[in-house]
Structures are given as C-alpha cells and as structure tokens.
Amino acid sequence: MQLVLARRLNKRLIELHDNTRGETVGILRRDGTYEYRSWLGFVDRNQARHLGSPVKLQVARVGYLGDTHISWRDVSRGRHVQGCLTAAGVYAVADWSVRLV
C-alpha cells in the first residue's frame, strides 16, 4: 500500500502522491495562519530528523492506495499531519502511516 494525502482547494481535492510535483501544501504558522510551500513527497521519521524542522500540514484526507482504488480517511477539524520543512519545500513524515498531531 502507498500513502496519499489530499488537500482542499475551493471545492475540489488535490491528491498529493509521493511523486506529485508542482503542487503546494499549507503549513501551520505560529500565529495560526497558513503558509503554502512546495510539496516534496514523503520521508520517514529518521530522514526527517536530518532534513529539516517539524511543522504541521493542512490536509483534508489521508489515503492508502491499493490495487484498484484509494481508501480515504478524513482528517478531523483541528488535526494536522506531521511534516518536515526544508529550504526546498515540505515533506509529510510517514512510516507505515502518517502521524496526526
């Protein structure tokens, strides 16, 4: 199974796969607003420790891509996905699943 995130843009969902390029994802700033950075894919926790600093990502859904379809789970309001901010953009931190914070 492969992880997939989805962020909301107006009324549509944009899927963020590991190989998706040219998209952005929101990161929560200390003042409670969101800043959008380039999506870079997924990294595991060990890689994230050496790459950048932890951030919270604004996503609407977390999915698992199977053989034929994606099984989605909504991210409840007020929850975020753990991310890793680098100079080039942002990664979602994942092992077997993403961590909700």
mmCIF file of N, CA, C and O in Angstrom:
data_model
loop_
_atom_site.group_PDB
_atom_site.id
_atom_site.type_symbol
_atom_site.label_atom_id
_atom_site.label_comp_id
_atom_site.label_asym_id
_atom_site.label_seq_id
_atom_site.Cartn_x
_atom_site.Cartn_y
_atom_site.Cartn_z
ATOM 1 N N MET A 1 0.835 -1.190 0.000
ATOM 2 C CA MET A 1 0.000 0.000 0.000
ATOM 3 C C MET A 1 0.872 1.244 0.000
ATOM 4 O O MET A 1 1.928 1.262 0.596
ATOM 5 N N GLN A 2 0.372 2.259 -0.642
ATOM 6 C CA GLN A 2 1.092 3.510 -0.757
ATOM 7 C C GLN A 2 0.249 4.630 -0.153
ATOM 8 O O GLN A 2 -0.962 4.676 -0.343
ATOM 9 N N LEU A 3 0.900 5.546 0.576
ATOM 10 C CA LEU A 3 0.194 6.663 1.192
ATOM 11 C C LEU A 3 -0.106 7.761 0.183
ATOM 12 O O LEU A 3 0.678 8.007 -0.733
ATOM 13 N N VAL A 4 -1.246 8.422 0.394
ATOM 14 C CA VAL A 4 -1.663 9.557 -0.418
ATOM 15 C C VAL A 4 -2.315 10.567 0.518
ATOM 16 O O VAL A 4 -3.047 10.185 1.428
ATOM 17 N N LEU A 5 -2.043 11.851 0.316
ATOM 18 C CA LEU A 5 -2.730 12.904 1.048
ATOM 19 C C LEU A 5 -3.597 13.676 0.065
ATOM 20 O O LEU A 5 -3.341 13.653 -1.140
ATOM 21 N N ALA A 6 -4.600 14.367 0.566
ATOM 22 C CA ALA A 6 -5.425 15.229 -0.274
ATOM 23 C C ALA A 6 -5.626 16.555 0.441
ATOM 24 O O ALA A 6 -5.954 16.579 1.621
ATOM 25 N N ARG A 7 -5.371 17.632 -0.276
ATOM 26 C CA ARG A 7 -5.629 18.964 0.276
ATOM 27 C C ARG A 7 -6.794 19.583 -0.475
ATOM 28 O O ARG A 7 -7.067 19.225 -1.621
ATOM 29 N N ARG A 8 -7.487 20.467 0.193
ATOM 30 C CA ARG A 8 -8.672 21.075 -0.395
ATOM 31 C C ARG A 8 -8.289 22.405 -1.060
ATOM 32 O O ARG A 8 -7.547 23.197 -0.511
ATOM 33 N N LEU A 9 -8.798 22.599 -2.272
ATOM 34 C CA LEU A 9 -8.680 23.864 -2.985
ATOM 35 C C LEU A 9 -10.074 24.216 -3.471
ATOM 36 O O LEU A 9 -10.595 23.562 -4.379
ATOM 37 N N ASN A 10 -10.675 25.207 -2.838
ATOM 38 C CA ASN A 10 -12.075 25.553 -3.063
ATOM 39 C C ASN A 10 -12.930 24.320 -2.788
ATOM 40 O O ASN A 10 -12.929 23.816 -1.695
ATOM 41 N N LYS A 11 -13.613 23.778 -3.779
ATOM 42 C CA LYS A 11 -14.474 22.620 -3.532
ATOM 43 C C LYS A 11 -13.892 21.313 -4.037
ATOM 44 O O LYS A 11 -14.542 20.276 -3.997
ATOM 45 N N ARG A 12 -12.656 21.347 -4.531
ATOM 46 C CA ARG A 12 -12.084 20.099 -5.041
ATOM 47 C C ARG A 12 -10.909 19.651 -4.184
ATOM 48 O O ARG A 12 -10.319 20.429 -3.457
ATOM 49 N N LEU A 13 -10.597 18.372 -4.286
ATOM 50 C CA LEU A 13 -9.475 17.795 -3.553
ATOM 51 C C LEU A 13 -8.317 17.546 -4.517
ATOM 52 O O LEU A 13 -8.516 16.993 -5.595
ATOM 53 N N ILE A 14 -7.133 17.958 -4.124
ATOM 54 C CA ILE A 14 -5.930 17.730 -4.909
ATOM 55 C C ILE A 14 -5.137 16.625 -4.222
ATOM 56 O O ILE A 14 -4.776 16.761 -3.052
ATOM 57 N N GLU A 15 -4.898 15.534 -4.952
ATOM 58 C CA GLU A 15 -4.165 14.408 -4.387
ATOM 59 C C GLU A 15 -2.667 14.685 -4.396
ATOM 60 O O GLU A 15 -2.124 15.183 -5.379
ATOM 61 N N LEU A 16 -2.025 14.353 -3.290
ATOM 62 C CA LEU A 16 -0.583 14.519 -3.140
ATOM 63 C C LEU A 16 0.049 13.147 -2.962
ATOM 64 O O LEU A 16 0.008 12.568 -1.882
ATOM 65 N N HIS A 17 0.590 12.612 -4.039
ATOM 66 C CA HIS A 17 1.296 11.339 -4.026
ATOM 67 C C HIS A 17 2.777 11.611 -3.782
ATOM 68 O O HIS A 17 3.232 12.763 -3.853
ATOM 69 N N ASP A 18 3.538 10.580 -3.550
ATOM 70 C CA ASP A 18 4.969 10.749 -3.313
ATOM 71 C C ASP A 18 5.675 11.380 -4.510
ATOM 72 O O ASP A 18 6.604 12.157 -4.355
ATOM 73 N N ASN A 19 5.204 11.087 -5.715
ATOM 74 C CA ASN A 19 5.848 11.617 -6.912
ATOM 75 C C ASN A 19 5.157 12.847 -7.494
ATOM 76 O O ASN A 19 5.498 13.281 -8.589
ATOM 77 N N THR A 20 4.182 13.423 -6.795
ATOM 78 C CA THR A 20 3.482 14.617 -7.270
ATOM 79 C C THR A 20 4.428 15.810 -7.221
ATOM 80 O O THR A 20 5.079 16.060 -6.209
ATOM 81 N N ARG A 21 4.493 16.551 -8.317
ATOM 82 C CA ARG A 21 5.325 17.752 -8.378
ATOM 83 C C ARG A 21 4.474 18.925 -8.844
ATOM 84 O O ARG A 21 3.465 18.756 -9.519
ATOM 85 N N GLY A 22 4.889 20.127 -8.497
ATOM 86 C CA GLY A 22 4.179 21.320 -8.927
ATOM 87 C C GLY A 22 2.988 21.687 -8.063
ATOM 88 O O GLY A 22 2.210 22.562 -8.420
ATOM 89 N N GLU A 23 2.818 21.035 -6.919
ATOM 90 C CA GLU A 23 1.718 21.347 -6.002
ATOM 91 C C GLU A 23 2.270 21.927 -4.714
ATOM 92 O O GLU A 23 3.463 21.821 -4.426
ATOM 93 N N THR A 24 1.400 22.540 -3.953
ATOM 94 C CA THR A 24 1.765 23.098 -2.654
ATOM 95 C C THR A 24 0.882 22.494 -1.572
ATOM 96 O O THR A 24 -0.168 21.928 -1.870
ATOM 97 N N VAL A 25 1.311 22.670 -0.329
ATOM 98 C CA VAL A 25 0.513 22.237 0.821
ATOM 99 C C VAL A 25 0.695 23.280 1.916
ATOM 100 O O VAL A 25 1.761 23.901 2.031
ATOM 101 N N GLY A 26 -0.355 23.499 2.702
ATOM 102 C CA GLY A 26 -0.310 24.502 3.759
ATOM 103 C C GLY A 26 0.423 24.010 4.991
ATOM 104 O O GLY A 26 0.263 22.864 5.395
ATOM 105 N N ILE A 27 1.234 24.901 5.569
ATOM 106 C CA ILE A 27 1.864 24.611 6.859
ATOM 107 C C ILE A 27 1.342 25.616 7.867
ATOM 108 O O ILE A 27 1.165 26.792 7.559
ATOM 109 N N LEU A 28 1.065 25.134 9.069
ATOM 110 C CA LEU A 28 0.531 25.984 10.126
ATOM 111 C C LEU A 28 1.639 26.837 10.714
ATOM 112 O O LEU A 28 2.678 26.324 11.140
ATOM 113 N N ARG A 29 1.434 28.154 10.712
ATOM 114 C CA ARG A 29 2.415 29.073 11.296
ATOM 115 C C ARG A 29 2.071 29.314 12.759
ATOM 116 O O ARG A 29 0.977 28.995 13.225
ATOM 117 N N ARG A 30 3.009 29.848 13.490
ATOM 118 C CA ARG A 30 2.804 30.083 14.929
ATOM 119 C C ARG A 30 1.638 31.022 15.223
ATOM 120 O O ARG A 30 1.007 30.911 16.268
ATOM 121 N N ASP A 31 1.331 31.948 14.305
ATOM 122 C CA ASP A 31 0.230 32.887 14.530
ATOM 123 C C ASP A 31 -1.137 32.311 14.147
ATOM 124 O O ASP A 31 -2.146 33.003 14.195
ATOM 125 N N GLY A 32 -1.174 31.028 13.734
ATOM 126 C CA GLY A 32 -2.433 30.366 13.412
ATOM 127 C C GLY A 32 -2.844 30.469 11.954
ATOM 128 O O GLY A 32 -3.865 29.916 11.562
ATOM 129 N N THR A 33 -2.073 31.172 11.137
ATOM 130 C CA THR A 33 -2.356 31.259 9.713
ATOM 131 C C THR A 33 -1.577 30.166 8.965
ATOM 132 O O THR A 33 -0.743 29.488 9.561
ATOM 133 N N TYR A 34 -1.871 30.031 7.683
ATOM 134 C CA TYR A 34 -1.197 29.018 6.882
ATOM 135 C C TYR A 34 -0.334 29.667 5.809
ATOM 136 O O TYR A 34 -0.696 30.682 5.230
ATOM 137 N N GLU A 35 0.801 29.065 5.584
ATOM 138 C CA GLU A 35 1.716 29.469 4.523
ATOM 139 C C GLU A 35 1.847 28.262 3.599
ATOM 140 O O GLU A 35 1.915 27.125 4.070
ATOM 141 N N TYR A 36 1.876 28.495 2.300
ATOM 142 C CA TYR A 36 1.924 27.376 1.349
ATOM 143 C C TYR A 36 3.332 27.185 0.813
ATOM 144 O O TYR A 36 3.976 28.129 0.388
ATOM 145 N N ARG A 37 3.791 25.931 0.876
ATOM 146 C CA ARG A 37 5.136 25.555 0.424
ATOM 147 C C ARG A 37 5.043 24.406 -0.571
ATOM 148 O O ARG A 37 4.064 23.665 -0.602
ATOM 149 N N SER A 38 6.082 24.236 -1.346
ATOM 150 C CA SER A 38 6.125 23.176 -2.358
ATOM 151 C C SER A 38 6.057 21.793 -1.715
ATOM 152 O O SER A 38 6.736 21.527 -0.725
ATOM 153 N N TRP A 39 5.244 20.930 -2.309
ATOM 154 C CA TRP A 39 5.110 19.545 -1.870
ATOM 155 C C TRP A 39 6.280 18.740 -2.418
ATOM 156 O O TRP A 39 6.564 18.763 -3.612
ATOM 157 N N LEU A 40 6.978 18.003 -1.543
ATOM 158 C CA LEU A 40 8.135 17.214 -1.952
ATOM 159 C C LEU A 40 7.921 15.710 -1.834
ATOM 160 O O LEU A 40 8.732 14.937 -2.329
ATOM 161 N N GLY A 41 6.876 15.274 -1.150
ATOM 162 C CA GLY A 41 6.608 13.842 -1.005
ATOM 163 C C GLY A 41 6.628 13.389 0.443
ATOM 164 O O GLY A 41 6.321 14.156 1.348
ATOM 165 N N PHE A 42 7.006 12.129 0.650
ATOM 166 C CA PHE A 42 7.025 11.529 1.981
ATOM 167 C C PHE A 42 8.453 11.169 2.388
ATOM 168 O O PHE A 42 9.261 10.795 1.534
ATOM 169 N N VAL A 43 8.745 11.299 3.670
ATOM 170 C CA VAL A 43 10.012 10.831 4.240
ATOM 171 C C VAL A 43 9.690 10.085 5.524
ATOM 172 O O VAL A 43 8.647 10.303 6.137
ATOM 173 N N ASP A 44 10.591 9.192 5.946
ATOM 174 C CA ASP A 44 10.371 8.523 7.227
ATOM 175 C C ASP A 44 10.924 9.384 8.356
ATOM 176 O O ASP A 44 11.609 10.382 8.131
ATOM 177 N N ARG A 45 10.609 9.006 9.567
ATOM 178 C CA ARG A 45 10.977 9.818 10.743
ATOM 179 C C ARG A 45 12.486 10.015 10.869
ATOM 180 O O ARG A 45 12.944 11.089 11.217
ATOM 181 N N ASN A 46 13.261 8.992 10.581
ATOM 182 C CA ASN A 46 14.714 9.116 10.698
ATOM 183 C C ASN A 46 15.271 10.125 9.701
ATOM 184 O O ASN A 46 16.131 10.936 10.043
ATOM 185 N N GLN A 47 14.792 10.095 8.461
ATOM 186 C CA GLN A 47 15.226 11.069 7.464
ATOM 187 C C GLN A 47 14.815 12.477 7.870
ATOM 188 O O GLN A 47 15.578 13.422 7.689
ATOM 189 N N ALA A 48 13.611 12.624 8.395
ATOM 190 C CA ALA A 48 13.094 13.941 8.756
ATOM 191 C C ALA A 48 13.953 14.618 9.820
ATOM 192 O O ALA A 48 14.131 15.836 9.791
ATOM 193 N N ARG A 49 14.488 13.842 10.734
ATOM 194 C CA ARG A 49 15.323 14.417 11.795
ATOM 195 C C ARG A 49 16.544 15.136 11.237
ATOM 196 O O ARG A 49 17.046 16.073 11.834
ATOM 197 N N HIS A 50 17.036 14.673 10.083
ATOM 198 C CA HIS A 50 18.246 15.240 9.500
ATOM 199 C C HIS A 50 17.976 16.252 8.387
ATOM 200 O O HIS A 50 18.874 16.984 8.009
ATOM 201 N N LEU A 51 16.751 16.274 7.886
ATOM 202 C CA LEU A 51 16.436 17.127 6.739
ATOM 203 C C LEU A 51 16.014 18.542 7.097
ATOM 204 O O LEU A 51 16.376 19.488 6.408
ATOM 205 N N GLY A 52 15.168 18.682 8.122
ATOM 206 C CA GLY A 52 14.604 19.998 8.397
ATOM 207 C C GLY A 52 13.918 20.064 9.736
ATOM 208 O O GLY A 52 14.182 19.270 10.631
ATOM 209 N N SER A 53 13.001 21.001 9.846
ATOM 210 C CA SER A 53 12.306 21.220 11.122
ATOM 211 C C SER A 53 10.855 20.741 11.034
ATOM 212 O O SER A 53 10.242 20.776 9.967
ATOM 213 N N PRO A 54 10.297 20.315 12.178
ATOM 214 C CA PRO A 54 8.917 19.803 12.178
ATOM 215 C C PRO A 54 7.892 20.924 11.997
ATOM 216 O O PRO A 54 8.059 22.031 12.512
ATOM 217 N N VAL A 55 6.853 20.623 11.222
ATOM 218 C CA VAL A 55 5.725 21.532 11.009
ATOM 219 C C VAL A 55 4.445 20.705 10.955
ATOM 220 O O VAL A 55 4.487 19.484 10.837
ATOM 221 N N LYS A 56 3.319 21.387 11.010
ATOM 222 C CA LYS A 56 2.016 20.741 10.880
ATOM 223 C C LYS A 56 1.458 21.071 9.502
ATOM 224 O O LYS A 56 1.433 22.236 9.101
ATOM 225 N N LEU A 57 1.025 20.033 8.783
ATOM 226 C CA LEU A 57 0.495 20.197 7.430
ATOM 227 C C LEU A 57 -1.026 20.217 7.437
ATOM 228 O O LEU A 57 -1.663 19.431 8.122
ATOM 229 N N GLN A 58 -1.580 21.105 6.622
ATOM 230 C CA GLN A 58 -3.035 21.207 6.483
ATOM 231 C C GLN A 58 -3.486 20.312 5.328
ATOM 232 O O GLN A 58 -3.239 20.622 4.166
ATOM 233 N N VAL A 59 -4.106 19.198 5.658
ATOM 234 C CA VAL A 59 -4.663 18.301 4.645
ATOM 235 C C VAL A 59 -6.084 17.929 5.041
ATOM 236 O O VAL A 59 -6.449 17.985 6.216
ATOM 237 N N ALA A 60 -6.871 17.539 4.054
ATOM 238 C CA ALA A 60 -8.264 17.179 4.306
ATOM 239 C C ALA A 60 -8.455 15.682 4.495
ATOM 240 O O ALA A 60 -9.329 15.254 5.243
ATOM 241 N N ARG A 61 -7.608 14.883 3.810
ATOM 242 C CA ARG A 61 -7.766 13.430 3.860
ATOM 243 C C ARG A 61 -6.421 12.726 3.806
ATOM 244 O O ARG A 61 -5.471 13.233 3.235
ATOM 245 N N VAL A 62 -6.412 11.530 4.383
ATOM 246 C CA VAL A 62 -5.274 10.627 4.293
ATOM 247 C C VAL A 62 -5.786 9.372 3.601
ATOM 248 O O VAL A 62 -6.849 8.855 3.946
ATOM 249 N N GLY A 63 -5.048 8.906 2.612
ATOM 250 C CA GLY A 63 -5.498 7.739 1.863
ATOM 251 C C GLY A 63 -4.425 6.687 1.725
ATOM 252 O O GLY A 63 -3.234 6.959 1.878
ATOM 253 N N TYR A 64 -4.880 5.482 1.442
ATOM 254 C CA TYR A 64 -4.000 4.347 1.200
ATOM 255 C C TYR A 64 -4.353 3.772 -0.163
ATOM 256 O O TYR A 64 -5.469 3.325 -0.368
ATOM 257 N N LEU A 65 -3.412 3.837 -1.093
ATOM 258 C CA LEU A 65 -3.624 3.368 -2.444
ATOM 259 C C LEU A 65 -3.420 1.863 -2.518
ATOM 260 O O LEU A 65 -2.340 1.359 -2.237
ATOM 261 N N GLY A 66 -4.481 1.177 -2.861
ATOM 262 C CA GLY A 66 -4.418 -0.274 -3.018
ATOM 263 C C GLY A 66 -4.237 -0.631 -4.485
ATOM 264 O O GLY A 66 -3.766 0.179 -5.283
ATOM 265 N N ASP A 67 -4.642 -1.822 -4.863
ATOM 266 C CA ASP A 67 -4.505 -2.266 -6.254
ATOM 267 C C ASP A 67 -5.431 -1.522 -7.201
ATOM 268 O O ASP A 67 -5.080 -1.271 -8.354
ATOM 269 N N THR A 68 -6.632 -1.183 -6.731
ATOM 270 C CA THR A 68 -7.619 -0.600 -7.645
ATOM 271 C C THR A 68 -8.140 0.774 -7.233
ATOM 272 O O THR A 68 -8.643 1.503 -8.083
ATOM 273 N N HIS A 69 -8.074 1.109 -5.967
ATOM 274 C CA HIS A 69 -8.635 2.390 -5.535
ATOM 275 C C HIS A 69 -7.931 2.897 -4.282
ATOM 276 O O HIS A 69 -7.137 2.190 -3.667
ATOM 277 N N ILE A 70 -8.261 4.133 -3.906
ATOM 278 C CA ILE A 70 -7.721 4.743 -2.685
ATOM 279 C C ILE A 70 -8.775 4.664 -1.595
ATOM 280 O O ILE A 70 -9.922 5.056 -1.802
ATOM 281 N N SER A 71 -8.391 4.160 -0.426
ATOM 282 C CA SER A 71 -9.268 4.156 0.749
ATOM 283 C C SER A 71 -8.959 5.414 1.543
ATOM 284 O O SER A 71 -7.847 5.588 2.035
ATOM 285 N N TRP A 72 -9.936 6.304 1.648
ATOM 286 C CA TRP A 72 -9.730 7.603 2.289
ATOM 287 C C TRP A 72 -10.202 7.626 3.732
ATOM 288 O O TRP A 72 -11.168 6.956 4.091
ATOM 289 N N ARG A 73 -9.540 8.439 4.534
ATOM 290 C CA ARG A 73 -9.952 8.748 5.903
ATOM 291 C C ARG A 73 -9.864 10.257 6.055
ATOM 292 O O ARG A 73 -8.825 10.856 5.782
ATOM 293 N N ASP A 74 -10.960 10.894 6.457
ATOM 294 C CA ASP A 74 -10.957 12.342 6.650
ATOM 295 C C ASP A 74 -10.126 12.715 7.867
ATOM 296 O O ASP A 74 -10.121 12.004 8.870
ATOM 297 N N VAL A 75 -9.441 13.849 7.767
ATOM 298 C CA VAL A 75 -8.691 14.400 8.897
ATOM 299 C C VAL A 75 -9.635 15.348 9.603
ATOM 300 O O VAL A 75 -10.147 16.299 8.999
ATOM 301 N N SER A 76 -9.919 15.082 10.867
ATOM 302 C CA SER A 76 -10.880 15.900 11.599
ATOM 303 C C SER A 76 -10.375 17.324 11.788
ATOM 304 O O SER A 76 -9.173 17.577 11.815
ATOM 305 N N ARG A 77 -11.312 18.222 11.907
ATOM 306 C CA ARG A 77 -11.002 19.642 12.067
ATOM 307 C C ARG A 77 -10.101 19.855 13.283
ATOM 308 O O ARG A 77 -10.320 19.274 14.327
ATOM 309 N N GLY A 78 -9.085 20.674 13.120
ATOM 310 C CA GLY A 78 -8.169 20.946 14.218
ATOM 311 C C GLY A 78 -6.996 19.977 14.287
ATOM 312 O O GLY A 78 -6.097 20.153 15.097
ATOM 313 N N ARG A 79 -7.005 18.931 13.458
ATOM 314 C CA ARG A 79 -5.903 17.971 13.417
ATOM 315 C C ARG A 79 -5.044 18.249 12.189
ATOM 316 O O ARG A 79 -5.527 18.774 11.189
ATOM 317 N N HIS A 80 -3.790 17.890 12.273
ATOM 318 C CA HIS A 80 -2.853 18.115 11.180
ATOM 319 C C HIS A 80 -1.974 16.889 10.990
ATOM 320 O O HIS A 80 -1.860 16.059 11.881
ATOM 321 N N VAL A 81 -1.320 16.815 9.846
ATOM 322 C CA VAL A 81 -0.360 15.760 9.554
ATOM 323 C C VAL A 81 1.027 16.299 9.881
ATOM 324 O O VAL A 81 1.341 17.454 9.585
ATOM 325 N N GLN A 82 1.866 15.477 10.494
ATOM 326 C CA GLN A 82 3.236 15.870 10.820
ATOM 327 C C GLN A 82 4.033 16.042 9.530
ATOM 328 O O GLN A 82 4.020 15.185 8.663
ATOM 329 N N GLY A 83 4.724 17.178 9.422
ATOM 330 C CA GLY A 83 5.527 17.460 8.247
ATOM 331 C C GLY A 83 6.956 17.811 8.611
ATOM 332 O O GLY A 83 7.300 17.954 9.784
ATOM 333 N N CYS A 84 7.781 17.958 7.585
ATOM 334 C CA CYS A 84 9.192 18.310 7.738
ATOM 335 C C CYS A 84 9.496 19.424 6.739
ATOM 336 O O CYS A 84 9.450 19.211 5.528
ATOM 337 N N LEU A 85 9.794 20.611 7.242
ATOM 338 C CA LEU A 85 10.053 21.776 6.416
ATOM 339 C C LEU A 85 11.534 21.879 6.085
ATOM 340 O O LEU A 85 12.382 21.832 6.976
ATOM 341 N N THR A 86 11.831 21.998 4.793
ATOM 342 C CA THR A 86 13.200 22.187 4.319
ATOM 343 C C THR A 86 13.245 23.481 3.509
ATOM 344 O O THR A 86 12.203 24.097 3.241
ATOM 345 N N ALA A 87 14.431 23.873 3.076
ATOM 346 C CA ALA A 87 14.567 25.072 2.246
ATOM 347 C C ALA A 87 13.866 24.894 0.894
ATOM 348 O O ALA A 87 13.371 25.862 0.312
ATOM 349 N N ALA A 88 13.793 23.671 0.398
ATOM 350 C CA ALA A 88 13.183 23.397 -0.909
ATOM 351 C C ALA A 88 11.667 23.250 -0.852
ATOM 352 O O ALA A 88 10.987 23.382 -1.864
ATOM 353 N N GLY A 89 11.104 22.938 0.302
ATOM 354 C CA GLY A 89 9.672 22.718 0.434
ATOM 355 C C GLY A 89 9.374 21.876 1.659
ATOM 356 O O GLY A 89 10.107 21.906 2.643
ATOM 357 N N VAL A 90 8.299 21.090 1.575
ATOM 358 C CA VAL A 90 7.839 20.340 2.736
ATOM 359 C C VAL A 90 7.535 18.883 2.374
ATOM 360 O O VAL A 90 7.058 18.590 1.294
ATOM 361 N N TYR A 91 7.873 17.997 3.301
ATOM 362 C CA TYR A 91 7.575 16.571 3.204
ATOM 363 C C TYR A 91 6.546 16.216 4.276
ATOM 364 O O TYR A 91 6.491 16.859 5.328
ATOM 365 N N ALA A 92 5.772 15.161 4.057
ATOM 366 C CA ALA A 92 4.956 14.567 5.101
ATOM 367 C C ALA A 92 5.799 13.464 5.732
ATOM 368 O O ALA A 92 6.483 12.724 5.036
ATOM 369 N N VAL A 93 5.756 13.372 7.053
ATOM 370 C CA VAL A 93 6.527 12.371 7.776
ATOM 371 C C VAL A 93 5.678 11.119 7.922
ATOM 372 O O VAL A 93 4.554 11.174 8.419
ATOM 373 N N ALA A 94 6.210 9.997 7.462
ATOM 374 C CA ALA A 94 5.449 8.755 7.474
ATOM 375 C C ALA A 94 6.352 7.572 7.743
ATOM 376 O O ALA A 94 7.515 7.574 7.382
ATOM 377 N N ASP A 95 5.800 6.572 8.388
ATOM 378 C CA ASP A 95 6.430 5.263 8.478
ATOM 379 C C ASP A 95 5.452 4.323 7.784
ATOM 380 O O ASP A 95 5.417 4.270 6.585
ATOM 381 N N TRP A 96 4.596 3.656 8.543
ATOM 382 C CA TRP A 96 3.537 2.854 7.920
ATOM 383 C C TRP A 96 2.316 3.710 7.641
ATOM 384 O O TRP A 96 1.500 3.404 6.803
ATOM 385 N N SER A 97 2.155 4.771 8.386
ATOM 386 C CA SER A 97 1.059 5.717 8.175
ATOM 387 C C SER A 97 1.584 7.097 8.531
ATOM 388 O O SER A 97 2.700 7.246 8.987
ATOM 389 N N VAL A 98 0.770 8.117 8.305
ATOM 390 C CA VAL A 98 1.180 9.457 8.693
ATOM 391 C C VAL A 98 0.755 9.703 10.126
ATOM 392 O O VAL A 98 -0.204 9.120 10.619
ATOM 393 N N ARG A 99 1.463 10.574 10.779
ATOM 394 C CA ARG A 99 1.164 10.893 12.160
ATOM 395 C C ARG A 99 0.268 12.138 12.221
ATOM 396 O O ARG A 99 0.618 13.168 11.642
ATOM 397 N N LEU A 100 -0.873 12.020 12.874
ATOM 398 C CA LEU A 100 -1.767 13.156 13.060
ATOM 399 C C LEU A 100 -1.432 13.838 14.371
ATOM 400 O O LEU A 100 -1.270 13.175 15.394
ATOM 401 N N VAL A 101 -1.278 15.160 14.316
ATOM 402 C CA VAL A 101 -0.935 15.934 15.522
ATOM 403 C C VAL A 101 -1.949 17.027 15.732
ATOM 404 O O VAL A 101 -2.680 17.399 14.863
#
